Coordinates of N, CA and C in Angstrom, one line a residue:
Chain A
D1406 N 105.1 92.5 97.9 CA 104.8 91.6 98.6 C 103.8 92.3 99.8
A1407 N 102.9 91.3 100.3 CA 101.7 91.9 100.7 C 102.3 92.9 102.1
K1408 N 101.6 93.8 102.5 CA 102.1 94.3 103.7 C 101.1 94.2 104.8
T1409 N 100.4 93.8 104.8 CA 99.8 92.9 106.1 C 100.1 91.7 106.5
T1410 N 99.7 91.5 107.9 CA 99.5 90.1 108.1 C 98.5 89.6 109.1
Q1411 N 98.1 88.5 108.8 CA 96.7 87.7 109.2 C 96.9 86.3 109.5
P1412 N 96.2 85.9 110.3 CA 96.3 84.4 110.8 C 96.2 83.6 109.7
P1413 N 96.8 82.8 109.6 CA 96.3 81.8 108.3 C 95.3 81.1 108.3
S1414 N 94.5 80.6 109.8 CA 92.9 80.0 109.3 C 92.3 80.4 110.8
M1415 N 90.9 80.1 111.1 CA 90.2 80.5 112.1 C 88.9 79.5 111.9
D1416 N 88.5 79.3 113.3 CA 87.0 78.5 112.9 C 86.0 79.6 114.3
C1417 N 84.7 79.1 113.3 CA 83.9 79.9 114.1 C 82.5 79.0 114.1
A1418 N 81.7 79.1 115.2 CA 80.4 78.4 115.2 C 79.2 79.1 114.7
E1419 N 78.5 78.2 114.4 CA 77.3 79.1 112.9 C 76.6 80.0 114.1
G1420 N 76.1 81.3 113.8 CA 75.5 82.3 114.7 C 76.3 83.1 115.5
R1421 N 77.5 82.5 115.8 CA 78.7 83.7 116.7 C 78.9 84.4 115.7
A1422 N 79.7 85.4 116.6 CA 80.3 86.7 115.8 C 81.7 85.8 115.5
A1423 N 82.0 86.5 114.0 CA 83.8 86.1 113.4 C 84.2 87.1 113.9
N1424 N 85.6 87.1 114.4 CA 86.6 88.3 114.7 C 87.7 87.8 113.5
L1425 N 87.7 88.7 112.8 CA 89.1 88.4 112.0 C 90.0 89.7 111.9
P1426 N 91.3 89.3 112.6 CA 92.3 90.4 113.0 C 93.5 90.5 111.7
C1427 N 94.0 91.7 111.7 CA 94.8 92.1 110.5 C 95.7 92.8 111.0
N1428 N 96.9 92.8 110.9 CA 97.8 93.9 111.4 C 98.3 94.5 109.9
H1429 N 98.7 95.8 110.2 CA 99.3 96.4 108.9 C 100.0 97.9 109.6
S1430 N 101.2 97.4 110.3 CA 101.7 98.3 111.2 C 102.6 99.5 110.2
T1431 N 102.5 99.2 108.7 CA 103.4 100.0 108.0 C 102.3 101.1 107.2
I1432 N 100.9 101.0 107.6 CA 100.0 101.6 107.1 C 100.7 103.3 106.8
S1433 N 100.1 103.9 105.5 CA 100.9 105.8 105.8 C 99.5 105.9 106.0
G1434 N 99.4 107.6 106.1 CA 98.4 108.2 106.4 C 96.9 108.2 105.2
N1435 N 97.6 108.0 103.8 CA 96.3 108.3 102.7 C 95.9 106.8 102.7
E1436 N 96.3 105.7 103.0 CA 95.8 104.5 102.9 C 94.8 103.8 103.5
Y1437 N 94.0 103.4 103.2 CA 92.6 102.8 103.5 C 93.1 101.5 103.8
V1438 N 92.0 100.4 104.8 CA 92.2 99.1 104.9 C 90.9 98.4 104.1
Y1439 N 91.2 97.6 103.4 CA 89.9 96.9 102.4 C 89.9 95.6 103.1
W1440 N 88.8 95.0 103.1 CA 88.5 93.6 103.4 C 87.6 93.4 102.1
Y1441 N 88.5 91.9 101.4 CA 87.8 91.0 100.4 C 87.4 89.5 101.0
R1442 N 86.7 89.1 100.5 CA 86.5 87.3 101.1 C 86.3 86.5 99.6
Q1443 N 86.9 85.5 99.7 CA 86.8 84.6 98.4 C 86.3 83.4 99.1
I1444 N 85.1 83.0 98.1 CA 84.6 82.1 98.7 C 84.7 80.8 97.8
H1445 N 85.2 79.8 98.0 CA 86.0 78.6 96.9 C 85.1 78.6 95.8
S1446 N 86.0 78.7 94.7 CA 85.6 78.6 93.3 C 85.1 80.0 92.7
Q1447 N 85.0 81.2 93.3 CA 84.4 82.2 93.1 C 85.5 83.3 93.1
G1448 N 85.2 84.5 92.3 CA 85.9 85.6 92.6 C 85.9 86.3 93.6
P1449 N 86.8 87.1 94.0 CA 86.8 87.7 95.5 C 85.6 88.7 95.6
Q1450 N 85.1 89.1 96.6 CA 84.1 90.0 96.6 C 84.4 90.8 97.7
Y1451 N 84.0 92.0 97.3 CA 84.6 93.2 98.1 C 83.5 93.0 99.6
I1452 N 84.3 93.6 100.7 CA 83.4 93.3 101.7 C 83.2 95.3 102.3
I1453 N 84.0 95.3 102.6 CA 83.9 96.9 103.6 C 85.6 97.5 103.3
H1454 N 85.5 98.7 103.5 CA 86.9 99.6 103.6 C 86.6 100.6 104.5
G1455 N 88.2 101.0 105.0 CA 87.8 102.4 106.3 C 89.3 103.1 106.2
L1456 N 89.1 104.0 106.8 CA 90.4 104.4 107.0 C 90.7 104.7 108.7
K1457 N 89.9 105.3 109.1 CA 90.6 105.5 110.6 C 89.1 105.8 111.4
N1458 N 88.1 105.7 110.9 CA 86.6 105.4 111.9 C 86.3 104.2 111.8
N1459 N 85.4 103.3 112.6 CA 85.0 102.3 112.6 C 84.0 102.2 111.7
E1460 N 83.5 101.7 110.8 CA 82.5 101.2 109.4 C 81.8 100.2 109.8
T1461 N 80.3 99.9 109.2 CA 79.7 99.2 109.4 C 78.9 98.8 107.6
N1462 N 78.5 98.0 107.3 CA 77.5 98.3 106.5 C 76.5 96.6 106.5
E1463 N 76.1 96.2 105.5 CA 74.9 95.1 106.0 C 75.9 94.1 105.8
M1464 N 77.0 93.8 105.5 CA 77.8 92.5 105.4 C 78.5 92.3 106.7
A1465 N 79.1 93.4 107.0 CA 80.2 93.4 108.7 C 80.4 94.6 109.1
S1466 N 81.3 94.6 110.4 CA 82.1 96.0 110.7 C 83.2 96.0 110.8
L1467 N 83.8 96.5 110.4 CA 85.3 97.1 110.6 C 85.5 98.2 111.8
I1468 N 86.6 97.4 112.6 CA 87.1 98.2 113.9 C 88.6 98.5 113.5
I1469 N 89.0 99.8 113.6 CA 90.4 100.2 113.1 C 90.9 100.7 114.5
T1470 N 92.1 100.5 115.1 CA 92.8 100.7 116.3 C 92.9 102.1 116.1
E1471 N 93.2 103.0 117.0 CA 93.3 104.4 117.1 C 94.7 104.6 116.3
D1472 N 95.8 103.8 116.6 CA 97.0 104.3 115.9 C 96.8 103.4 114.2
R1473 N 96.2 102.9 113.8 CA 95.5 102.4 112.8 C 96.7 101.4 112.3
K1474 N 97.5 100.8 113.1 CA 98.5 99.6 112.9 C 97.7 98.3 113.0
S1475 N 96.4 98.0 113.4 CA 95.8 96.8 113.2 C 94.5 97.4 113.0
S1476 N 93.7 96.2 112.5 CA 91.8 96.2 112.3 C 91.6 95.0 112.6
T1477 N 90.4 95.0 112.9 CA 89.3 93.6 112.8 C 88.0 93.4 112.0
L1478 N 87.9 92.5 111.4 CA 86.6 92.7 110.7 C 85.5 91.8 111.7
I1479 N 84.6 92.1 111.5 CA 83.6 91.5 112.3 C 82.4 90.9 111.6
L1480 N 82.0 90.0 111.3 CA 81.0 89.6 110.8 C 79.8 89.0 112.3
P1481 N 79.0 89.7 112.6 CA 78.3 89.5 113.4 C 77.4 88.2 113.9
H1482 N 76.9 87.7 113.0 CA 76.2 86.3 112.9 C 76.7 85.4 111.9
A1483 N 77.8 84.6 112.1 CA 78.5 83.9 110.9 C 77.5 82.6 110.6
T1484 N 77.4 82.3 109.1 CA 76.6 80.9 109.0 C 77.7 80.2 107.8
L1485 N 77.1 79.1 107.2 CA 78.1 78.1 106.8 C 78.3 78.9 105.3
R1486 N 77.7 79.9 105.2 CA 78.1 80.7 103.9 C 79.2 81.7 103.5
D1487 N 79.3 82.0 105.1 CA 80.3 82.9 105.4 C 82.0 82.2 105.2
T1488 N 81.9 81.0 104.7 CA 82.9 80.0 105.0 C 84.1 80.7 103.7
A1489 N 85.1 81.1 103.9 CA 85.8 81.8 102.7 C 87.2 81.8 103.3
V1490 N 88.0 82.4 102.3 CA 89.3 83.1 102.5 C 89.1 84.8 102.5
Y1491 N 89.5 85.0 103.6 CA 89.1 86.7 104.1 C 90.4 87.5 103.7
Y1492 N 90.8 88.6 103.0 CA 91.9 89.1 102.8 C 91.6 90.7 103.1
C1493 N 93.0 90.6 103.8 CA 92.8 92.3 104.5 C 93.6 92.9 103.5
I1494 N 93.5 93.9 103.0 CA 94.7 94.8 102.0 C 94.8 96.1 102.8
Q1495 N 95.7 97.1 102.5 CA 95.9 97.9 102.7 C 96.3 98.6 101.3
D1496 N 95.7 100.4 100.9 CA 95.8 100.6 99.6 C 95.3 101.9 99.9
A1497 N 96.0 102.5 98.9 CA 95.3 104.4 98.8 C 93.9 104.4 97.5
T1498 N 93.1 105.0 98.4 CA 91.6 105.2 97.7 C 91.6 106.1 96.6
G1499 N 90.4 106.1 96.0 CA 90.2 106.9 95.0 C 90.6 107.0 93.8
T1500 N 91.5 105.7 93.6 CA 92.3 105.5 92.3 C 91.8 104.3 91.9
A1501 N 91.5 103.5 92.6 CA 90.9 102.0 92.0 C 92.1 101.3 91.6
S1502 N 93.5 101.6 92.6 CA 94.7 101.2 92.2 C 94.7 99.3 92.2
K1503 N 95.6 98.7 91.8 CA 96.0 97.7 91.9 C 95.9 97.0 93.3
L1504 N 95.4 95.8 93.5 CA 95.5 95.3 94.9 C 96.8 94.3 95.3
T1505 N 97.1 94.2 96.2 CA 98.4 93.3 96.7 C 97.8 92.4 97.7
F1506 N 97.2 91.1 97.3 CA 96.9 90.0 97.7 C 97.7 89.3 99.1
G1507 N 97.4 89.1 99.8 CA 98.6 88.3 100.9 C 97.7 86.8 100.9
T1508 N 98.1 86.3 101.8 CA 97.9 84.5 102.0 C 96.0 85.0 102.6
G1509 N 96.2 85.9 103.2 CA 94.6 86.1 103.8 C 94.1 84.9 105.3
T1510 N 93.1 84.9 105.6 CA 92.9 83.9 106.8 C 91.6 82.8 106.4
R1511 N 91.9 81.9 106.2 CA 90.9 80.9 105.8 C 90.1 80.7 106.9
L1512 N 88.6 81.4 106.8 CA 87.5 81.1 108.1 C 86.7 80.0 107.8
Q1513 N 86.3 79.1 108.4 CA 85.8 77.7 108.8 C 84.5 77.9 109.4
V1514 N 83.4 78.1 109.1 CA 82.3 78.5 109.9 C 81.6 77.0 110.2
T1515 N 81.6 76.3 111.5 CA 80.9 75.1 111.6 C 79.8 75.1 112.3
L1516 N 78.6 74.3 112.2 CA 77.7 73.9 112.8 C 77.3 73.8 114.2
Chain B
S980 N 77.9 99.2 92.1 CA 78.7 98.1 91.9 C 78.5 97.7 90.4
A981 N 79.4 96.7 89.7 CA 79.2 96.0 88.5 C 79.1 95.0 88.6
V982 N 78.3 94.3 87.2 CA 78.5 92.9 87.5 C 79.5 92.4 85.9
I983 N 80.0 91.3 86.1 CA 81.4 91.3 85.0 C 81.3 89.8 84.8
S984 N 81.4 89.7 83.4 CA 81.1 88.0 83.0 C 82.4 88.0 82.2
Q985 N 82.9 86.2 82.3 CA 84.2 86.1 81.7 C 83.8 84.9 80.9
K986 N 84.5 84.8 79.8 CA 84.4 83.7 78.6 C 85.9 83.2 78.6
P987 N 86.0 82.0 78.3 CA 85.2 80.8 78.8 C 85.1 80.9 80.3
S988 N 84.2 79.9 81.0 CA 84.6 79.7 82.6 C 85.8 78.8 82.9
R989 N 85.9 77.7 81.8 CA 86.8 76.7 81.7 C 87.5 76.3 81.0
D990 N 88.7 75.9 80.7 CA 88.9 75.3 79.6 C 89.9 74.4 80.1
I991 N 90.4 73.5 79.0 CA 91.5 72.4 79.3 C 92.3 72.5 77.5
C992 N 93.2 73.4 78.0 CA 94.5 73.4 76.4 C 95.7 72.7 76.4
Q993 N 96.2 72.4 75.3 CA 97.2 71.6 75.1 C 98.4 72.7 74.9
R994 N 99.5 72.0 75.7 CA 100.7 73.1 75.4 C 101.2 73.4 74.2
G995 N 101.4 74.7 74.2 CA 102.0 75.4 72.8 C 100.8 76.1 72.2
T996 N 99.5 76.1 72.8 CA 98.5 76.7 72.2 C 98.3 78.1 73.0
S997 N 97.3 79.0 72.3 CA 97.3 79.8 72.8 C 95.7 80.0 73.3
L998 N 95.3 80.6 74.0 CA 93.5 80.9 74.8 C 93.4 82.3 75.1
T999 N 92.2 83.1 74.5 CA 91.7 84.4 75.0 C 90.7 84.2 75.7
I1000 N 91.1 85.1 77.0 CA 89.8 85.0 77.8 C 88.9 86.6 77.8
Q1001 N 87.7 86.4 77.7 CA 87.1 87.8 77.5 C 86.2 88.1 79.0
C1002 N 86.7 89.8 78.9 CA 85.7 89.8 80.1 C 85.0 91.3 79.9
Q1003 N 83.6 90.9 80.2 CA 82.9 92.0 80.0 C 82.0 92.5 81.0
V1004 N 81.6 93.6 81.4 CA 81.4 94.3 82.4 C 79.9 95.2 81.9
D1005 N 79.2 95.5 82.9 CA 77.9 96.0 82.6 C 77.7 97.2 82.7
S1006 N 78.9 98.1 82.5 CA 78.5 99.7 83.1 C 80.2 100.0 82.6
Q1007 N 79.9 101.0 82.1 CA 82.0 101.9 81.8 C 82.6 102.0 82.7
V1008 N 83.5 101.5 83.0 CA 84.4 101.4 84.0 C 86.0 102.1 83.8
T1009 N 86.4 102.6 84.8 CA 87.7 103.6 84.7 C 88.9 102.3 84.3
M1010 N 89.0 101.5 85.6 CA 90.2 100.5 85.6 C 89.5 99.4 85.3
M1011 N 90.5 98.4 84.6 CA 90.1 96.9 84.2 C 91.4 96.4 84.9
F1012 N 91.7 95.3 85.6 CA 92.6 94.2 85.7 C 92.6 93.0 85.4
W1013 N 93.9 92.8 85.5 CA 93.7 91.0 85.0 C 94.7 90.4 86.2
Y1014 N 94.4 89.6 87.0 CA 94.9 88.8 88.0 C 94.9 87.0 87.5
R1015 N 96.3 86.6 88.1 CA 96.0 84.9 88.1 C 96.2 84.4 89.5
Q1016 N 95.6 83.5 89.4 CA 95.2 82.4 91.0 C 96.0 81.1 90.7
Q1017 N 97.2 80.8 91.1 CA 97.6 79.4 90.9 C 97.1 78.8 91.9
P1018 N 97.1 77.5 91.8 CA 96.5 76.1 92.6 C 96.8 76.4 93.7
G1019 N 96.0 76.7 94.7 CA 96.3 76.6 96.2 C 96.6 78.1 96.8
Q1020 N 97.1 79.4 95.9 CA 97.9 80.6 96.2 C 96.6 81.5 96.3
S1021 N 97.4 82.4 96.5 CA 96.5 83.9 96.4 C 96.3 84.6 95.1
L1022 N 95.8 85.6 95.0 CA 95.7 86.4 93.3 C 96.9 87.1 93.4
T1023 N 97.3 87.2 92.0 CA 98.9 87.9 91.5 C 98.2 88.8 90.5
L1024 N 98.3 90.0 90.3 CA 98.1 91.1 89.1 C 99.0 90.7 88.3
I1025 N 98.6 90.6 87.0 CA 99.3 90.3 85.7 C 99.2 92.2 85.1
A1026 N 98.3 92.6 85.1 CA 98.5 93.9 84.5 C 97.3 94.7 84.6
T1027 N 97.2 96.3 84.2 CA 96.3 96.8 84.0 C 95.9 97.0 82.7
A1028 N 94.8 97.1 82.6 CA 94.1 97.0 80.7 C 93.6 98.8 80.8
N1029 N 94.4 99.2 79.8 CA 94.3 100.3 79.6 C 93.5 100.8 78.0
Q1030 N 92.5 101.3 78.3 CA 91.7 101.9 77.5 C 92.0 102.6 76.5
G1031 N 92.5 102.0 75.3 CA 93.1 102.8 74.2 C 94.5 102.9 74.0
S1032 N 95.2 102.1 75.0 CA 96.7 102.2 74.8 C 97.0 101.0 75.4
E1033 N 98.3 100.8 75.4 CA 99.2 99.9 75.9 C 98.8 99.4 77.2
A1034 N 98.7 97.9 78.0 CA 98.4 97.6 79.0 C 99.8 97.6 80.0
T1035 N 99.4 97.8 81.1 CA 100.4 97.8 82.2 C 100.9 96.5 82.8
Y1036 N 101.8 95.8 82.6 CA 102.4 94.8 83.3 C 103.0 95.0 84.3
E1037 N 102.9 93.9 85.4 CA 103.5 93.9 86.5 C 104.9 93.1 86.2
S1038 N 105.8 93.1 86.9 CA 106.9 92.4 87.5 C 106.7 90.9 87.4
G1039 N 107.3 90.6 86.3 CA 107.2 89.0 86.1 C 106.4 88.6 84.9
F1040 N 105.7 89.6 84.5 CA 104.6 89.0 83.3 C 105.2 90.3 82.4
V1041 N 104.9 89.7 81.0 CA 105.5 90.2 79.7 C 104.2 90.2 78.7
I1042 N 104.2 91.2 77.7 CA 102.9 91.5 76.7 C 103.1 90.2 75.8
D1043 N 104.4 89.8 75.4 CA 104.4 88.3 74.4 C 103.6 87.5 75.2
K1044 N 103.4 87.1 76.3 CA 103.2 86.0 76.8 C 101.9 86.3 77.4
F1045 N 101.3 87.5 77.7 CA 99.9 87.9 78.2 C 99.6 88.7 77.1
P1046 N 99.4 88.7 76.1 CA 98.7 90.3 75.2 C 97.2 90.6 75.9
I1047 N 97.3 91.7 76.3 CA 96.2 92.2 76.5 C 95.5 93.6 75.9
S1048 N 94.1 93.3 75.6 CA 93.3 94.3 74.8 C 92.0 95.1 75.5
R1049 N 92.0 96.3 75.1 CA 90.9 96.8 75.9 C 90.5 97.8 75.0
P1050 N 89.6 97.0 74.1 CA 89.1 98.6 73.0 C 88.3 99.3 73.3
N1051 N 87.5 98.9 74.5 CA 86.5 100.2 75.1 C 86.7 99.9 76.6
L1052 N 85.4 100.7 77.1 CA 85.4 101.2 78.3 C 84.5 99.4 78.8
T1053 N 84.0 98.6 78.4 CA 83.2 97.9 79.1 C 83.7 96.3 78.7
F1054 N 84.9 96.4 78.1 CA 85.6 94.9 77.6 C 87.1 94.9 77.7
S1055 N 87.5 93.6 78.0 CA 88.7 93.7 77.3 C 89.2 91.8 77.6
T1056 N 90.3 92.0 76.7 CA 90.8 90.2 76.6 C 92.4 90.1 77.4
L1057 N 92.3 89.2 77.5 CA 93.6 88.4 77.8 C 94.1 87.0 77.4
T1058 N 95.1 87.0 76.7 CA 95.5 86.1 75.5 C 96.8 85.4 76.7
V1059 N 96.5 84.3 76.9 CA 97.7 83.1 77.3 C 98.4 82.8 76.1
S1060 N 99.4 82.8 75.8 CA 100.4 82.2 74.6 C 101.3 81.4 75.1
N1061 N 101.5 80.6 74.1 CA 102.3 79.4 74.1 C 102.1 78.8 75.2
M1062 N 101.2 78.0 75.6 CA 101.1 77.7 77.0 C 101.9 76.5 77.4
S1063 N 102.3 76.4 78.7 CA 102.5 75.6 79.2 C 101.9 75.0 80.4
P1064 N 102.0 73.8 80.9 CA 101.5 73.3 82.3 C 101.2 74.6 83.6
E1065 N 102.8 75.0 83.8 CA 103.0 75.9 85.0 C 101.6 77.1 84.7
D1066 N 101.0 77.2 83.4 CA 99.7 78.4 83.2 C 98.6 78.0 83.6
S1067 N 98.5 76.7 84.2 CA 97.5 76.2 84.7 C 96.9 77.1 85.9
S1068 N 96.2 77.9 85.9 CA 95.3 78.7 86.8 C 93.8 79.4 86.7
I1069 N 93.6 79.9 87.7 CA 92.7 80.6 87.5 C 92.4 81.8 87.1
Y1070 N 92.1 82.5 85.8 CA 92.4 83.9 85.4 C 91.4 84.7 85.8
L1071 N 91.1 85.9 86.4 CA 90.3 86.7 86.8 C 90.5 88.0 86.5
C1072 N 89.6 88.7 85.9 CA 89.2 89.8 85.5 C 88.8 91.0 86.7
S1073 N 88.8 92.2 87.2 CA 88.4 93.1 87.9 C 88.4 94.2 87.3
V1074 N 87.1 94.9 88.3 CA 87.2 96.6 87.7 C 86.9 97.9 88.5
G1075 N 87.4 98.6 88.3 CA 87.4 99.6 89.6 C 86.7 101.2 88.9
V1076 N 86.4 101.6 89.8 CA 85.6 103.2 89.6 C 86.3 104.2 90.2
A1077 N 87.1 105.0 89.7 CA 87.8 105.8 90.0 C 86.9 106.5 91.1
G1078 N 87.5 106.8 92.4 CA 86.7 107.6 93.5 C 85.9 106.8 94.1
A1079 N 85.7 105.3 93.9 CA 84.5 104.6 94.5 C 85.8 103.2 95.3
G1080 N 87.3 103.3 95.3 CA 88.0 102.6 95.7 C 87.9 101.0 95.4
E1081 N 86.9 100.7 95.7 CA 86.9 99.3 96.3 C 86.9 98.3 94.2
Q1082 N 87.3 97.3 94.3 CA 87.3 96.7 93.1 C 86.1 95.5 93.0
Y1083 N 85.3 95.5 91.5 CA 84.9 93.9 91.7 C 85.5 93.0 90.6
F1084 N 84.8 91.9 90.9 CA 85.8 90.5 90.3 C 84.9 90.0 89.6
G1085 N 85.4 89.5 88.6 CA 84.7 88.6 87.7 C 84.5 87.0 88.3
P1086 N 84.0 86.0 87.7 CA 83.8 84.9 88.3 C 84.9 83.6 87.8
G1087 N 85.9 84.3 86.8 CA 87.3 83.9 86.5 C 87.4 82.6 85.8
T1088 N 88.4 82.2 85.0 CA 88.4 81.3 83.8 C 89.6 80.3 84.2
R1089 N 88.9 78.9 84.8 CA 89.9 77.8 85.3 C 90.7 77.1 83.9
L1090 N 91.9 77.8 83.8 CA 92.5 76.9 82.7 C 93.6 76.0 83.1
T1091 N 93.5 74.9 82.5 CA 94.2 73.7 82.8 C 95.2 73.7 81.6
V1092 N 96.2 73.4 81.4 CA 97.2 72.7 79.9 C 97.7 71.8 80.4
T1093 N 97.5 70.6 79.5 CA 98.0 69.4 79.5 C 99.1 69.1 78.5

């Protein structure tokens, strides 16, 4: 079973920031938080991952709480092409190990 | 990153037959995985394809039903054997590089069994 919990769906207006929350209260010290997304009819796409510090790349920012029990993925200026299912996954890195996907959050970006 | 291709992209098959799906990567990778995504569902890992040895299957998946080959570091196949309509799914391969953590996914193979 997936170890993270996410809201099933969210809406966001185009051009606004999309903030997607994730709870991972059972995360252990060596587990990272990964975010992937799956646009309709495509394979999942890696977005970002982090351990305890906030991370930013060209796609998104990842904010992890100090206790590491939750995190938020931020898409700073959502576009229609960001409409997808977003998955938050906790897993150990350095091993490219198997991923356990939960049900994710379906983000709908609207005009 | 890695570029992954899968063949076929989709197929419609009759029950009782078998289909072999190919996964090709543009660079040598350490890990290769096969996932299944049933209609409207999330992804479920079928197995880890090990180069030069038998695949490692997850609970609920067996080699007789889903034989996997991985002859080298850039190629793997998944066969769906003796298909039934319940096997109608999207099958995806993914690759990982030790030390990098993230995985990269192929576009998937959409299988319909009639």
